[in-house]
Amino acid sequence: MNYENFILKNAQHVQSVEASLRTLSYFLPGRFDNSEILSEFLYSGTKLVGLYHDSILEVEAQKQQPKGASSFNRYNKGLLKKARVICWVLTVVRSFETTAEMVSSRLSKAFQEKFVLVIEIIKAALRLALFKISGNRMIMHTVLPERDYDLAKLEPGVEAGSWKAERTKKEHLSVDALTKDNADFNPAMQYLLSKAMIEPSLDPLELLPQLSGFKQVTEYVYIFRPLIYGTFKIM
Protein backbone atom coordinates (compact mmCIF):
# COMPACT_ATOMS: atom_id res chain seq x y z
CA MET A 1 0.00 0.00 0.00
CA ASN A 2 1.50 3.33 -1.04
CA TYR A 3 1.18 6.54 0.93
CA GLU A 4 -1.64 7.96 -1.22
CA ASN A 5 -3.83 4.90 -0.65
CA PHE A 6 -3.04 4.98 3.06
CA ILE A 7 -4.22 8.59 3.29
CA LEU A 8 -7.39 7.82 1.30
CA LYS A 9 -8.29 4.94 3.59
CA ASN A 10 -7.59 6.96 6.76
CA ALA A 11 -8.91 10.33 5.65
CA GLN A 12 -10.95 10.90 8.81
CA HIS A 13 -7.84 10.63 10.99
CA VAL A 14 -5.64 12.93 8.91
CA GLN A 15 -6.99 16.13 10.43
CA SER A 16 -6.57 14.93 14.02
CA VAL A 17 -2.98 13.83 13.35
CA GLU A 18 -2.15 17.17 11.75
CA ALA A 19 -3.73 19.03 14.68
CA SER A 20 -1.80 16.91 17.19
CA LEU A 21 1.53 17.62 15.49
CA ARG A 22 0.71 21.31 15.30
CA THR A 23 -0.18 21.36 19.00
CA LEU A 24 3.04 19.53 19.84
CA SER A 25 5.02 22.29 18.15
CA TYR A 26 3.52 24.78 20.64
CA PHE A 27 4.86 22.86 23.66
CA LEU A 28 8.40 22.18 22.41
CA PRO A 29 10.06 25.62 22.84
CA GLY A 30 12.15 25.81 26.01
CA ARG A 31 12.13 22.08 26.66
CA PHE A 32 15.71 21.49 25.49
CA ASP A 33 18.50 23.10 23.48
CA ASN A 34 17.44 24.31 20.05
CA SER A 35 13.89 23.19 20.77
CA GLU A 36 12.51 26.35 19.16
CA ILE A 37 14.12 25.36 15.85
CA LEU A 38 12.55 21.91 16.01
CA SER A 39 9.22 23.48 16.95
CA GLU A 40 9.28 25.82 13.96
CA PHE A 41 10.37 23.00 11.66
CA LEU A 42 7.55 20.76 12.91
CA TYR A 43 4.96 23.50 12.52
CA SER A 44 6.12 24.37 9.00
CA GLY A 45 6.38 20.73 8.00
CA THR A 46 2.88 19.97 9.27
CA LYS A 47 1.47 22.83 7.23
CA LEU A 48 3.27 21.65 4.11
CA VAL A 49 2.22 18.02 4.60
CA GLY A 50 -1.36 19.22 5.04
CA LEU A 51 -1.21 20.86 1.61
CA TYR A 52 0.09 17.61 0.14
CA HIS A 53 -2.73 15.69 1.81
CA ASP A 54 -5.21 18.11 0.26
CA SER A 55 -3.83 17.35 -3.20
CA ILE A 56 -4.45 13.64 -2.53
CA LEU A 57 -7.91 13.91 -0.95
CA GLU A 58 -9.38 16.65 -3.13
CA VAL A 59 -10.76 14.35 -5.83
CA GLU A 60 -12.39 12.00 -3.33
CA ALA A 61 -13.75 14.95 -1.36
CA GLN A 62 -15.45 16.33 -4.46
CA LYS A 63 -17.15 12.96 -4.99
CA GLN A 64 -18.48 12.72 -1.44
CA GLN A 65 -19.05 16.43 -0.79
CA PRO A 66 -19.84 17.85 -4.24
CA LYS A 67 -19.92 21.61 -4.39
CA GLY A 68 -18.49 24.36 -6.48
CA ALA A 69 -14.98 25.49 -5.61
CA SER A 70 -14.48 28.98 -4.26
CA SER A 71 -13.20 31.66 -6.60
CA PHE A 72 -9.93 31.69 -4.67
CA ASN A 73 -9.38 27.96 -5.16
CA ARG A 74 -10.48 28.09 -8.79
CA TYR A 75 -7.90 30.76 -9.52
CA ASN A 76 -5.11 28.93 -7.71
CA LYS A 77 -5.98 25.65 -9.45
CA GLY A 78 -5.78 27.42 -12.79
CA LEU A 79 -2.41 28.87 -11.89
CA LEU A 80 -1.26 25.50 -10.56
CA LYS A 81 -1.94 23.88 -13.94
CA LYS A 82 0.35 26.38 -15.66
CA ALA A 83 3.12 26.57 -13.07
CA ARG A 84 2.89 23.58 -10.72
CA VAL A 85 6.61 23.37 -9.95
CA ILE A 86 6.97 27.10 -9.31
CA CYS A 87 3.93 27.16 -7.02
CA TRP A 88 5.17 24.24 -4.94
CA VAL A 89 8.76 25.50 -4.75
CA LEU A 90 7.57 28.93 -3.62
CA THR A 91 5.33 27.33 -0.99
CA VAL A 92 8.17 25.16 0.32
CA VAL A 93 10.56 28.12 0.50
CA ARG A 94 8.00 30.27 2.31
CA SER A 95 7.16 27.44 4.71
CA PHE A 96 10.72 26.78 5.82
CA GLU A 97 12.32 30.22 5.47
CA THR A 98 11.85 31.02 9.16
CA THR A 99 13.39 27.70 10.18
CA ALA A 100 16.32 28.27 7.84
CA GLU A 101 16.87 31.77 9.21
CA MET A 102 16.83 30.45 12.77
CA VAL A 103 19.47 27.86 11.87
CA SER A 104 21.63 30.44 10.09
CA SER A 105 21.43 32.74 13.12
CA ARG A 106 23.40 30.13 15.07
CA LEU A 107 26.36 30.91 12.83
CA SER A 108 27.64 34.42 12.17
CA LYS A 109 25.48 37.48 11.65
CA ALA A 110 27.15 38.16 8.30
CA PHE A 111 26.30 34.66 7.10
CA GLN A 112 22.71 35.04 8.27
CA GLU A 113 22.26 38.29 6.35
CA LYS A 114 23.67 36.77 3.16
CA PHE A 115 21.56 33.65 3.62
CA VAL A 116 18.40 35.72 4.06
CA LEU A 117 19.29 37.67 0.93
CA VAL A 118 19.60 34.43 -1.06
CA ILE A 119 16.16 33.35 0.14
CA GLU A 120 14.67 36.70 -0.88
CA ILE A 121 16.30 36.42 -4.32
CA ILE A 122 14.71 33.00 -4.81
CA LYS A 123 11.30 34.21 -3.65
CA ALA A 124 11.45 37.31 -5.84
CA ALA A 125 12.41 35.23 -8.89
CA LEU A 126 9.57 32.76 -8.28
CA ARG A 127 7.01 35.50 -7.70
CA LEU A 128 8.15 37.36 -10.79
CA ALA A 129 7.80 34.16 -12.83
CA LEU A 130 4.26 33.64 -11.50
CA PHE A 131 3.42 37.26 -12.23
CA LYS A 132 4.41 36.82 -15.86
CA ILE A 133 2.84 33.36 -16.26
CA SER A 134 -0.46 34.61 -14.85
CA GLY A 135 -0.53 37.45 -17.36
CA ASN A 136 0.51 40.28 -15.02
CA ARG A 137 -1.98 39.41 -12.29
CA MET A 138 -1.62 40.01 -8.57
CA ILE A 139 0.24 37.35 -6.57
CA MET A 140 -2.06 35.87 -3.93
CA HIS A 141 -1.00 35.38 -0.31
CA THR A 142 -0.83 31.65 -1.02
CA VAL A 143 -0.50 30.09 -4.45
CA LEU A 144 -1.99 26.68 -3.60
CA PRO A 145 -5.70 25.86 -3.12
CA GLU A 146 -6.97 25.86 0.45
CA ARG A 147 -8.89 23.02 2.09
CA ASP A 148 -12.58 23.63 1.45
CA TYR A 149 -14.10 20.33 2.60
CA ASP A 150 -14.75 18.61 5.92
CA LEU A 151 -12.18 15.91 6.57
CA ALA A 152 -14.19 14.55 9.50
CA LYS A 153 -17.02 13.59 7.13
CA LEU A 154 -14.80 12.11 4.45
CA GLU A 155 -15.35 8.37 4.28
CA PRO A 156 -12.36 6.08 3.65
CA GLY A 157 -11.72 4.39 0.34
CA VAL A 158 -13.00 5.05 -3.13
CA GLU A 159 -14.24 1.60 -4.04
CA ALA A 160 -17.24 1.34 -1.72
CA GLY A 161 -19.49 3.78 -3.52
CA SER A 162 -18.62 3.27 -7.16
CA TRP A 163 -17.52 0.81 -9.79
CA LYS A 164 -15.53 1.25 -12.99
CA ALA A 165 -16.74 -0.04 -16.34
CA GLU A 166 -14.19 -2.24 -18.08
CA ARG A 167 -14.79 -0.90 -21.59
CA THR A 168 -15.36 2.82 -21.01
CA LYS A 169 -13.23 3.04 -17.83
CA LYS A 170 -15.86 5.38 -16.36
CA GLU A 171 -16.88 5.30 -12.70
CA HIS A 172 -20.55 4.74 -11.83
CA LEU A 173 -22.40 4.82 -8.54
CA SER A 174 -23.15 1.40 -7.11
CA VAL A 175 -26.57 0.31 -5.87
CA ASP A 176 -25.27 0.37 -2.29
CA ALA A 177 -24.28 3.98 -2.68
CA LEU A 178 -27.69 4.88 -4.08
CA THR A 179 -29.54 3.25 -1.20
CA LYS A 180 -27.20 3.98 1.71
CA ASP A 181 -28.74 5.70 4.73
CA ASN A 182 -26.66 8.83 5.13
CA ALA A 183 -28.18 12.26 5.58
CA ASP A 184 -25.03 13.96 4.32
CA PHE A 185 -24.91 11.89 1.15
CA ASN A 186 -27.27 12.70 -1.72
CA PRO A 187 -26.36 10.53 -4.73
CA ALA A 188 -28.94 12.14 -6.99
CA MET A 189 -27.56 15.61 -6.27
CA GLN A 190 -24.02 14.29 -6.63
CA TYR A 191 -24.83 12.91 -10.08
CA LEU A 192 -26.55 16.10 -11.23
CA LEU A 193 -23.73 18.31 -9.97
CA SER A 194 -21.17 16.13 -11.72
CA LYS A 195 -22.97 16.72 -15.02
CA ALA A 196 -23.86 20.37 -14.51
CA MET A 197 -21.61 23.27 -15.42
CA ILE A 198 -21.24 24.56 -11.89
CA GLU A 199 -18.17 26.58 -12.84
CA PRO A 200 -17.88 29.06 -15.68
CA SER A 201 -16.09 27.77 -18.75
CA LEU A 202 -13.75 30.75 -18.81
CA ASP A 203 -10.10 30.56 -17.84
CA PRO A 204 -9.85 30.61 -14.01
CA LEU A 205 -7.08 33.19 -14.29
CA GLU A 206 -9.67 35.61 -15.65
CA LEU A 207 -11.09 35.83 -12.13
CA LEU A 208 -8.38 38.40 -11.41
CA PRO A 209 -7.89 41.42 -13.65
CA GLN A 210 -4.62 42.05 -15.41
CA LEU A 211 -2.58 44.83 -13.86
CA SER A 212 -1.26 47.72 -15.87
CA GLY A 213 0.24 51.13 -15.30
CA PHE A 214 0.61 52.20 -11.69
CA LYS A 215 -0.98 48.99 -10.35
CA GLN A 216 1.65 46.93 -12.15
CA VAL A 217 4.39 49.10 -10.64
CA THR A 218 3.01 48.53 -7.14
CA GLU A 219 3.06 44.76 -7.73
CA TYR A 220 6.71 44.97 -8.77
CA VAL A 221 7.40 46.91 -5.58
CA TYR A 222 5.68 44.17 -3.57
CA ILE A 223 7.79 41.49 -5.28
CA PHE A 224 11.16 43.23 -4.94
CA ARG A 225 10.68 45.11 -1.66
CA PRO A 226 12.13 42.37 0.62
CA LEU A 227 15.05 41.90 -1.77
CA ILE A 228 15.83 45.62 -1.81
CA TYR A 229 15.61 45.79 1.98
CA GLY A 230 17.94 42.81 2.38
CA THR A 231 20.44 44.29 -0.06
CA PHE A 232 20.61 47.62 1.77
CA LYS A 233 20.96 45.82 5.10
CA ILE A 234 24.12 44.05 3.92
CA MET A 235 25.66 47.18 2.41
PDB file of N, CA, C and O in Angstrom, residues 18 21 45 75 97 103 116 185 209:
ATOM      1  N   GLU A  18      -2.742  15.871  12.061  1.00  0.00           N
ATOM      2  CA  GLU A  18      -2.147  17.175  11.751  1.00  0.00           C
ATOM      3  C   GLU A  18      -2.305  18.137  12.926  1.00  0.00           C
ATOM      4  O   GLU A  18      -1.366  18.864  13.278  1.00  0.00           O
ATOM      5  N   LEU A  21       0.151  17.196  15.773  1.00  0.00           N
ATOM      6  CA  LEU A  21       1.526  17.616  15.491  1.00  0.00           C
ATOM      7  C   LEU A  21       1.679  19.126  15.628  1.00  0.00           C
ATOM      8  O   LEU A  21       2.690  19.621  16.143  1.00  0.00           O
ATOM      9  N   GLY A  45       6.526  22.007   8.689  1.00  0.00           N
ATOM     10  CA  GLY A  45       6.383  20.729   8.004  1.00  0.00           C
ATOM     11  C   GLY A  45       4.959  20.218   8.028  1.00  0.00           C
ATOM     12  O   GLY A  45       4.461  19.675   7.032  1.00  0.00           O
ATOM     13  N   TYR A  75      -9.020  30.005  -8.945  1.00  0.00           N
ATOM     14  CA  TYR A  75      -7.900  30.763  -9.516  1.00  0.00           C
ATOM     15  C   TYR A  75      -6.578  30.041  -9.268  1.00  0.00           C
ATOM     16  O   TYR A  75      -5.755  29.897 -10.184  1.00  0.00           O
ATOM     17  N   GLU A  97      11.357  29.119   5.421  1.00  0.00           N
ATOM     18  CA  GLU A  97      12.316  30.221   5.470  1.00  0.00           C
ATOM     19  C   GLU A  97      12.616  30.648   6.906  1.00  0.00           C
ATOM     20  O   GLU A  97      13.766  30.967   7.239  1.00  0.00           O
ATOM     21  N   VAL A 103      18.249  28.681  11.900  1.00  0.00           N
ATOM     22  CA  VAL A 103      19.467  27.865  11.869  1.00  0.00           C
ATOM     23  C   VAL A 103      20.676  28.721  11.505  1.00  0.00           C
ATOM     24  O   VAL A 103      21.747  28.610  12.116  1.00  0.00           O
ATOM     25  N   VAL A 116      19.731  35.129   4.210  1.00  0.00           N
ATOM     26  CA  VAL A 116      18.397  35.717   4.057  1.00  0.00           C
ATOM     27  C   VAL A 116      18.259  36.374   2.688  1.00  0.00           C
ATOM     28  O   VAL A 116      17.206  36.281   2.039  1.00  0.00           O
ATOM     29  N   PHE A 185     -25.254  12.410   2.469  1.00  0.00           N
ATOM     30  CA  PHE A 185     -24.908  11.885   1.148  1.00  0.00           C
ATOM     31  C   PHE A 185     -26.153  11.883   0.275  1.00  0.00           C
ATOM     32  O   PHE A 185     -27.141  11.223   0.586  1.00  0.00           O
ATOM     33  N   PRO A 209      -8.196  40.549 -12.508  1.00  0.00           N
ATOM     34  CA  PRO A 209      -7.894  41.423 -13.654  1.00  0.00           C
ATOM     35  C   PRO A 209      -6.389  41.551 -13.874  1.00  0.00           C
ATOM     36  O   PRO A 209      -5.593  41.420 -12.935  1.00  0.00           O
TER      37      PRO A 209
END
